[in-house]
Short mmCIF file of C-alpha atoms in Angstrom, two decimals:
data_model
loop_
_atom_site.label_atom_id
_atom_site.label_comp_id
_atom_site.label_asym_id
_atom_site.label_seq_id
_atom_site.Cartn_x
_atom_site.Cartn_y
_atom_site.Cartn_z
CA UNK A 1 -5.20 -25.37 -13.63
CA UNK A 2 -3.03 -23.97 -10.74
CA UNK A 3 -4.45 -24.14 -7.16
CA UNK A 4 -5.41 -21.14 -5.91
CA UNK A 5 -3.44 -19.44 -2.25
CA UNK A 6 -5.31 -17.10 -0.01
CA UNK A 7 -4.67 -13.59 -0.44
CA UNK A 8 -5.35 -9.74 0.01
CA UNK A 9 -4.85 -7.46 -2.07
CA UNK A 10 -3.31 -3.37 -1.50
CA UNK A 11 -3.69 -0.29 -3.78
CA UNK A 12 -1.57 2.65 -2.77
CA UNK A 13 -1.18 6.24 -3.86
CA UNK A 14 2.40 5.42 -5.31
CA UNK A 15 5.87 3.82 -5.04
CA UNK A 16 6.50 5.73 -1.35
CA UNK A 17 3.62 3.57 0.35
CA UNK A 18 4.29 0.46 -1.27
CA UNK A 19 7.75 0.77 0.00
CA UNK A 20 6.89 1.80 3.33
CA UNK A 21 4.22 -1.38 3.60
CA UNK A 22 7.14 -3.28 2.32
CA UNK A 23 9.60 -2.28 4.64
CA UNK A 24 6.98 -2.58 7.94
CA UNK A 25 5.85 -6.55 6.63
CA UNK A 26 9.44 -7.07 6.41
CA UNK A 27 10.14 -6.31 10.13
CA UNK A 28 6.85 -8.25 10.94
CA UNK A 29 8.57 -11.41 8.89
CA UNK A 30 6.95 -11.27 5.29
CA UNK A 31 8.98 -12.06 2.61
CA UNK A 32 9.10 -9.88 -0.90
CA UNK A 33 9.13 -12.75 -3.75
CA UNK A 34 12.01 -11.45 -5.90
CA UNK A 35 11.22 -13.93 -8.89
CA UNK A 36 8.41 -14.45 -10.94
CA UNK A 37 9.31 -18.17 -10.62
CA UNK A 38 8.02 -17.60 -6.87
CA UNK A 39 4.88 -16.38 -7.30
CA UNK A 40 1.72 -19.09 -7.62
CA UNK A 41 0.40 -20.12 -10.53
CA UNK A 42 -2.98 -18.00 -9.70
CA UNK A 43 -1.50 -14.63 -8.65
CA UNK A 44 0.93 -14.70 -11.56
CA UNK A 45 -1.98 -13.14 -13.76
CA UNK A 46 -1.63 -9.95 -12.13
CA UNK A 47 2.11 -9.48 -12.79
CA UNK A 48 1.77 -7.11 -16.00
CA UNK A 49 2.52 -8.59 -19.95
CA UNK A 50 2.25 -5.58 -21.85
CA UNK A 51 2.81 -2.29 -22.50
CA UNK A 52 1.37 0.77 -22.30
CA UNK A 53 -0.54 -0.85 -19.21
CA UNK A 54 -4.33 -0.02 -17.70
CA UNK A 55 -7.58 0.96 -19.61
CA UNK A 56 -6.22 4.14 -20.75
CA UNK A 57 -3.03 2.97 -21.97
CA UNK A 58 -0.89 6.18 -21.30
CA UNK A 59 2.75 5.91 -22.79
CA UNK A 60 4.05 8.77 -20.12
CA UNK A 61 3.47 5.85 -17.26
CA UNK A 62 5.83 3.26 -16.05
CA UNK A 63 4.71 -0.01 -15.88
CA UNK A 64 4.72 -0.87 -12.27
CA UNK A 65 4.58 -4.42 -10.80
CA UNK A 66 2.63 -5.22 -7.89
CA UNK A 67 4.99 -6.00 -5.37
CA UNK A 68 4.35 -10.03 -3.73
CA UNK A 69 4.84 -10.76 0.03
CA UNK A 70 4.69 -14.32 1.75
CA UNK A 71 4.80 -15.65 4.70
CA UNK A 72 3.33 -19.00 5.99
CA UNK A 73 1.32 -19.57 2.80
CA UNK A 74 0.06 -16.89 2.99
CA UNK A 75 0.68 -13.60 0.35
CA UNK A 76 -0.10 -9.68 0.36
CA UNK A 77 0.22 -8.17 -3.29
CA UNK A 78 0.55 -4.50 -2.74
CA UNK A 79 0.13 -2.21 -6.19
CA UNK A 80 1.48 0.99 -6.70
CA UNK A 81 -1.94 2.87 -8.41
CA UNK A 82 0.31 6.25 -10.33
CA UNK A 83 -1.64 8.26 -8.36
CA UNK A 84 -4.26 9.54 -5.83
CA UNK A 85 -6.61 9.47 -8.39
CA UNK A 86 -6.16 6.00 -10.20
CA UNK A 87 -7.12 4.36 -6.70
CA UNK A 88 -10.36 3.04 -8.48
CA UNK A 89 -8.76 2.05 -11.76
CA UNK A 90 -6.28 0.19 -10.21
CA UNK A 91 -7.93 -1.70 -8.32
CA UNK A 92 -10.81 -2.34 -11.11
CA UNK A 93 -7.90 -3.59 -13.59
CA UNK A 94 -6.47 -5.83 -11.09
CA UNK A 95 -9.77 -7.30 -10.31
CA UNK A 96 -10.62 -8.15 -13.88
CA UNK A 97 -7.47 -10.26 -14.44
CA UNK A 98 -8.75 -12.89 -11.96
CA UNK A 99 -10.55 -15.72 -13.02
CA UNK A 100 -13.65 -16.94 -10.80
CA UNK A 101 -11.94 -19.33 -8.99
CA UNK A 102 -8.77 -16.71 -8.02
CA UNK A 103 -11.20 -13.92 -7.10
CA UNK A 104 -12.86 -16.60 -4.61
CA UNK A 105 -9.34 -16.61 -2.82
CA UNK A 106 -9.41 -12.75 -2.23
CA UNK A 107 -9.64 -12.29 1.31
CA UNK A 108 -9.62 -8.40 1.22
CA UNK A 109 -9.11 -5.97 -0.48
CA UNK A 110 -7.07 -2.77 1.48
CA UNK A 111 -6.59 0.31 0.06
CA UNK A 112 -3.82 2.92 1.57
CA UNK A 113 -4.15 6.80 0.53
CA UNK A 114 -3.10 10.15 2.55
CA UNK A 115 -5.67 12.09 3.76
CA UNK A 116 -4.53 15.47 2.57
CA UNK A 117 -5.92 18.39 3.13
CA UNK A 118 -9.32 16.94 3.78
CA UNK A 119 -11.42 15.21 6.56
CA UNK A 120 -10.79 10.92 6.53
CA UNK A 121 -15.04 11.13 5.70
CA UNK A 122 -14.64 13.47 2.70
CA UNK A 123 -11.58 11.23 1.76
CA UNK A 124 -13.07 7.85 2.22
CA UNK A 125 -16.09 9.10 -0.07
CA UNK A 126 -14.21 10.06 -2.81
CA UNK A 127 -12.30 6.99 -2.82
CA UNK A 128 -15.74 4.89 -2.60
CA UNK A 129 -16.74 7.34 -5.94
CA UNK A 130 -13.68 6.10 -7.99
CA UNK A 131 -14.12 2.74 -7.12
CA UNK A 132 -17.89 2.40 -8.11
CA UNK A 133 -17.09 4.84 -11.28
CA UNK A 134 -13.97 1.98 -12.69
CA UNK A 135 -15.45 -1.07 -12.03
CA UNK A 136 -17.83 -2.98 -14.19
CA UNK A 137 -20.70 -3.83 -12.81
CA UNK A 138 -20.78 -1.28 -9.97
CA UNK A 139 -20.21 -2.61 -7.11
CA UNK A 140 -22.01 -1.77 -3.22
CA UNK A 141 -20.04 -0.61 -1.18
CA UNK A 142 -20.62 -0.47 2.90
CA UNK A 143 -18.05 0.95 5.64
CA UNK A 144 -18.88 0.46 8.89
CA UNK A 145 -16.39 2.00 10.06
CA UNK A 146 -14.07 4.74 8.75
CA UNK A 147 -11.69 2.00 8.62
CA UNK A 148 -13.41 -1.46 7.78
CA UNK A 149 -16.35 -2.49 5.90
CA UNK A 150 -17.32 -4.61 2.71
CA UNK A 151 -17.09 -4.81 -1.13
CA UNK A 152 -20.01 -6.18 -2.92
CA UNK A 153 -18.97 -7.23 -6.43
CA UNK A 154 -20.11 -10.04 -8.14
CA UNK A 155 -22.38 -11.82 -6.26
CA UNK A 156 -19.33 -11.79 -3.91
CA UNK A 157 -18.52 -10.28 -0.37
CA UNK A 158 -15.27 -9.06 0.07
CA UNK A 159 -13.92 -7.14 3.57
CA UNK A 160 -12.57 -3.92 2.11
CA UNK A 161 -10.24 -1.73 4.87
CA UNK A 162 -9.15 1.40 4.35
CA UNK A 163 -6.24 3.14 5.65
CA UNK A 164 -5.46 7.08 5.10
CA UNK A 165 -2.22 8.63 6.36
CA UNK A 166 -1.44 9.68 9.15
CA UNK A 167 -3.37 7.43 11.47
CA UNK A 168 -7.31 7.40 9.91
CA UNK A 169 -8.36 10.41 11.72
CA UNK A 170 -6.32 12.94 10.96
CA UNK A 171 -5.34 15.32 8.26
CA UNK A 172 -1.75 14.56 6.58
CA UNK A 173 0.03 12.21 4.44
CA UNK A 174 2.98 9.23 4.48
CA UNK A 175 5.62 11.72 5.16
CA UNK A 176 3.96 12.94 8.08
CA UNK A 177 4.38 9.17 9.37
CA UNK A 178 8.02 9.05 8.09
CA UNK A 179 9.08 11.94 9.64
CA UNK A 180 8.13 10.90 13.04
CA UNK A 181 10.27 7.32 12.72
CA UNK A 182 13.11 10.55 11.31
CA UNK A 183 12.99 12.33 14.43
CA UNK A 184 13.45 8.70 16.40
CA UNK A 185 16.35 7.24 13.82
CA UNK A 186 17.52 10.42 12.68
CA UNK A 187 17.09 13.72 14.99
CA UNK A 188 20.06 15.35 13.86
CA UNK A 189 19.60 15.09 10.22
CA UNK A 190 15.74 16.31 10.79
CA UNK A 191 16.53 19.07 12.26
CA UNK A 192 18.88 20.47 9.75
CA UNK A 193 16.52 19.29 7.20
CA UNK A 194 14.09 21.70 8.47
CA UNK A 195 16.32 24.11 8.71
CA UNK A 196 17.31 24.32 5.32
CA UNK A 197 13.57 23.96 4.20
CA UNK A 198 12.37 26.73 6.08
CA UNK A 199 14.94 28.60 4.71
CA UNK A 200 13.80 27.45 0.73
CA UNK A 201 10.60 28.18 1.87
CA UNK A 202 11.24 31.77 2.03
CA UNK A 203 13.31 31.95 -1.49
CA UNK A 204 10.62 28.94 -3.13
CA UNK A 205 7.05 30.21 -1.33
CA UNK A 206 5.28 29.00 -4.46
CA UNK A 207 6.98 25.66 -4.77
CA UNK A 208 6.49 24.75 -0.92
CA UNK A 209 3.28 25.10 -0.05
CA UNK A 210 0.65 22.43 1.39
CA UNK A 211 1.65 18.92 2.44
CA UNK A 212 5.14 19.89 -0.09
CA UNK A 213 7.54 21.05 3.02
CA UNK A 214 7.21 17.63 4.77
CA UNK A 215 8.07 15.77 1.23
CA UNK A 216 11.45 17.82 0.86
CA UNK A 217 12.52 16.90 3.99
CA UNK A 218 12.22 13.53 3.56
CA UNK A 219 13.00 14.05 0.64
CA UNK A 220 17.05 15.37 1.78
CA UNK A 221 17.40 13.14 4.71
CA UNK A 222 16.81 10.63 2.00
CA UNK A 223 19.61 11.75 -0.05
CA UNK A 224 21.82 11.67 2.78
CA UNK A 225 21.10 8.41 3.69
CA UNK A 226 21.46 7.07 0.04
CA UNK A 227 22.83 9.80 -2.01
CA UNK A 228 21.74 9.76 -5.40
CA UNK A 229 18.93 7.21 -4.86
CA UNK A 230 15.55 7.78 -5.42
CA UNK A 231 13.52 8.23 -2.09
CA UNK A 232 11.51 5.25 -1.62
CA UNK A 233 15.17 3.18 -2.07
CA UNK A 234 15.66 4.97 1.73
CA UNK A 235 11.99 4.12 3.03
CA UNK A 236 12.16 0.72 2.27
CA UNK A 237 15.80 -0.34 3.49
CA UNK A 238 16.96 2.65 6.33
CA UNK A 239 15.10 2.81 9.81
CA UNK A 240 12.57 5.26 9.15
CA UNK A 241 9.98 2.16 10.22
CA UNK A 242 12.00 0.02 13.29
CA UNK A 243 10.82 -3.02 15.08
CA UNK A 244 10.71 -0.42 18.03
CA UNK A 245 8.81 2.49 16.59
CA UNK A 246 6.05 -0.07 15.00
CA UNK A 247 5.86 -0.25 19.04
CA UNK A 248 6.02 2.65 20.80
CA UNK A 249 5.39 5.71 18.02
CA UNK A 250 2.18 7.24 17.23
CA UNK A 251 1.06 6.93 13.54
CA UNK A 252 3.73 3.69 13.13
CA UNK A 253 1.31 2.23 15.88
CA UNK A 254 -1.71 2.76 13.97
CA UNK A 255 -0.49 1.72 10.27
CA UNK A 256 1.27 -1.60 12.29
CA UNK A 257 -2.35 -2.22 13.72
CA UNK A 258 -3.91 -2.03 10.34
CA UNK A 259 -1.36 -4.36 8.63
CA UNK A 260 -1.78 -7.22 11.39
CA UNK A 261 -5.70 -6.94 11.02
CA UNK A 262 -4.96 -7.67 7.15
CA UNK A 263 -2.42 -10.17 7.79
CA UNK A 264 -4.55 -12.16 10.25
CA UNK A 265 -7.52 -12.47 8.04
CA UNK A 266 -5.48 -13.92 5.43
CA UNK A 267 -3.17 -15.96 7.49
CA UNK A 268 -6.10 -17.24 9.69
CA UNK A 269 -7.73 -18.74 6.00
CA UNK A 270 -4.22 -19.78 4.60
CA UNK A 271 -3.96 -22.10 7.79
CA UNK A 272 -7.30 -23.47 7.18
CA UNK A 273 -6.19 -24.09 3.99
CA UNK A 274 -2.87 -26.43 5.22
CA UNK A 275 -5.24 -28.07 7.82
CA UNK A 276 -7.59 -28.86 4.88
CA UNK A 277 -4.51 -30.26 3.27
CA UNK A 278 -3.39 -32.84 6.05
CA UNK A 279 -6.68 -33.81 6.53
CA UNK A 280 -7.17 -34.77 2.15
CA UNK A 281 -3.66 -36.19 2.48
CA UNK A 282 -3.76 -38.53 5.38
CA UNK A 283 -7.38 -39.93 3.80
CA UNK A 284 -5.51 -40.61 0.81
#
């Protein structure tokens, strides 16, 4: 029986979020477990076995590993969902691998989307859909907020936040954040980037429409930065998130506000837990 740790749990979209929660927790002093031999006993249940992977078992999917954080005894395991649309499944598979006594150490559950095209209500609701559609039973949901509220599953409570790119009010989408901490790090390369798009946009106007223009220009200030890597290899370890713009720059502000509330409620419990733990060892 392993002893369970305190700890929340984040679905994202895909690979570019994780990264970019990655690279922000880093800067904040979290710690990315690079062995399996690090993880706990009770989170190592989540880290996938077999292949294909999820409740539909699709052979055209990677198998992605949720990504573990520490810091202070405390852990964040962020998962990379495949997809705006697997939000609910995602989070339903990971939930069934915990036992009882591991699901009892959730202390949240977060989930981290882009808002599109549509409003962060319209958003939020069809999020809230998948999620009661995947899991088994259906759980209750409540938001009291467009950001914060509670998952019912169970018999059990759990806080569920929610955050949706840019900044949980407006319309827009990761890059939208990145390309602010760009125009910070990186104004010369942004501004040639856009150059060059607006220019494929004329040649490309099916291929660049929506939320796409914003994605290619990350996209080559990426492959600038590490040419021939893929682009979340740049979002993770260049400065498109600083210690300074986590400060001082709109959208980076919000998403670094988000991440402490998260962090707090599981470090607050995980230093419970070591009090608990001085206390049961000095009686002994």
């Amino acid at each position: 029986m392993f002893d369970s740790v305190p700890f929340a749990l984040l679905i994202t979209e895909g690979v570019h979020d994780v990264n970019a929660l990655i690279r922000i927790l880093t800067i904040k002093g979290y710690r990315e477990l690079q062995s399996a031999n690090e993880v706990p006993g009770s989170l190592s249940v989540l880290i996938p076995r077999h292949y294909p992977l999820g409740k539909e078992r699709q052979l055209n999917r990677i198998v992605p590993h949720p990504a573990f954080l520490e810091k202070d005894g405390s852990y964040l395991v962020i998962s990379n969902a495949n997809g705006e649309s697997r939000l609910g499944s995602n989070l339903s598979y990971l939930i069934e691998l915990l036992r009882d006594e591991e699901r009892e150490s959730l202390q949240c559950i977060a989930i981290v989307a882009d808002t599109d095209t549509y409003t962060v209500e319209t958003r939020q609701s069809e999020i809230m859909d998948q999620i009661r559609s995947s899991m088994e039973p259906v759980p209750t949901i409540n938001m009291a907020s467009p950001q914060s509220g509670e998952l019912i599953y169970n018999n059990q409570n759990i806080p569920l936040y929610m955050f949706l790119f840019p900044n949980n009010r407006e319309q827009g989408t990761l890059e939208t954040v990145l390309l602010l901490g760009a125009d910070a790090k990186y104004p010369d390369l942004l501004r040639e980037a856009t150059k060059y798009i607006d220019f494929a946009k004329v040649s490309y106007p099916d291929r660049l429409t929506q939320s796409a223009p914003q994605k290619a220009t990350v996209g080559v200030i990426s492959n600038v930065l590490r040419p021939g890597a893929a682009n979340h290899i740049s979002i993770r370890h260049d400065e498109w998130f600083t210690e300074e713009s986590i400060r001082t720059i709109p959208y980076h502000t919000d998403l670094s506000s988000f991440l402490d509330m998260l962090c707090a409620a599981v470090g607050t419990v995980s230093e419970a837990c070591a009090a608990d733990n001085i206390v049961s060892q000095s009686v002994q």
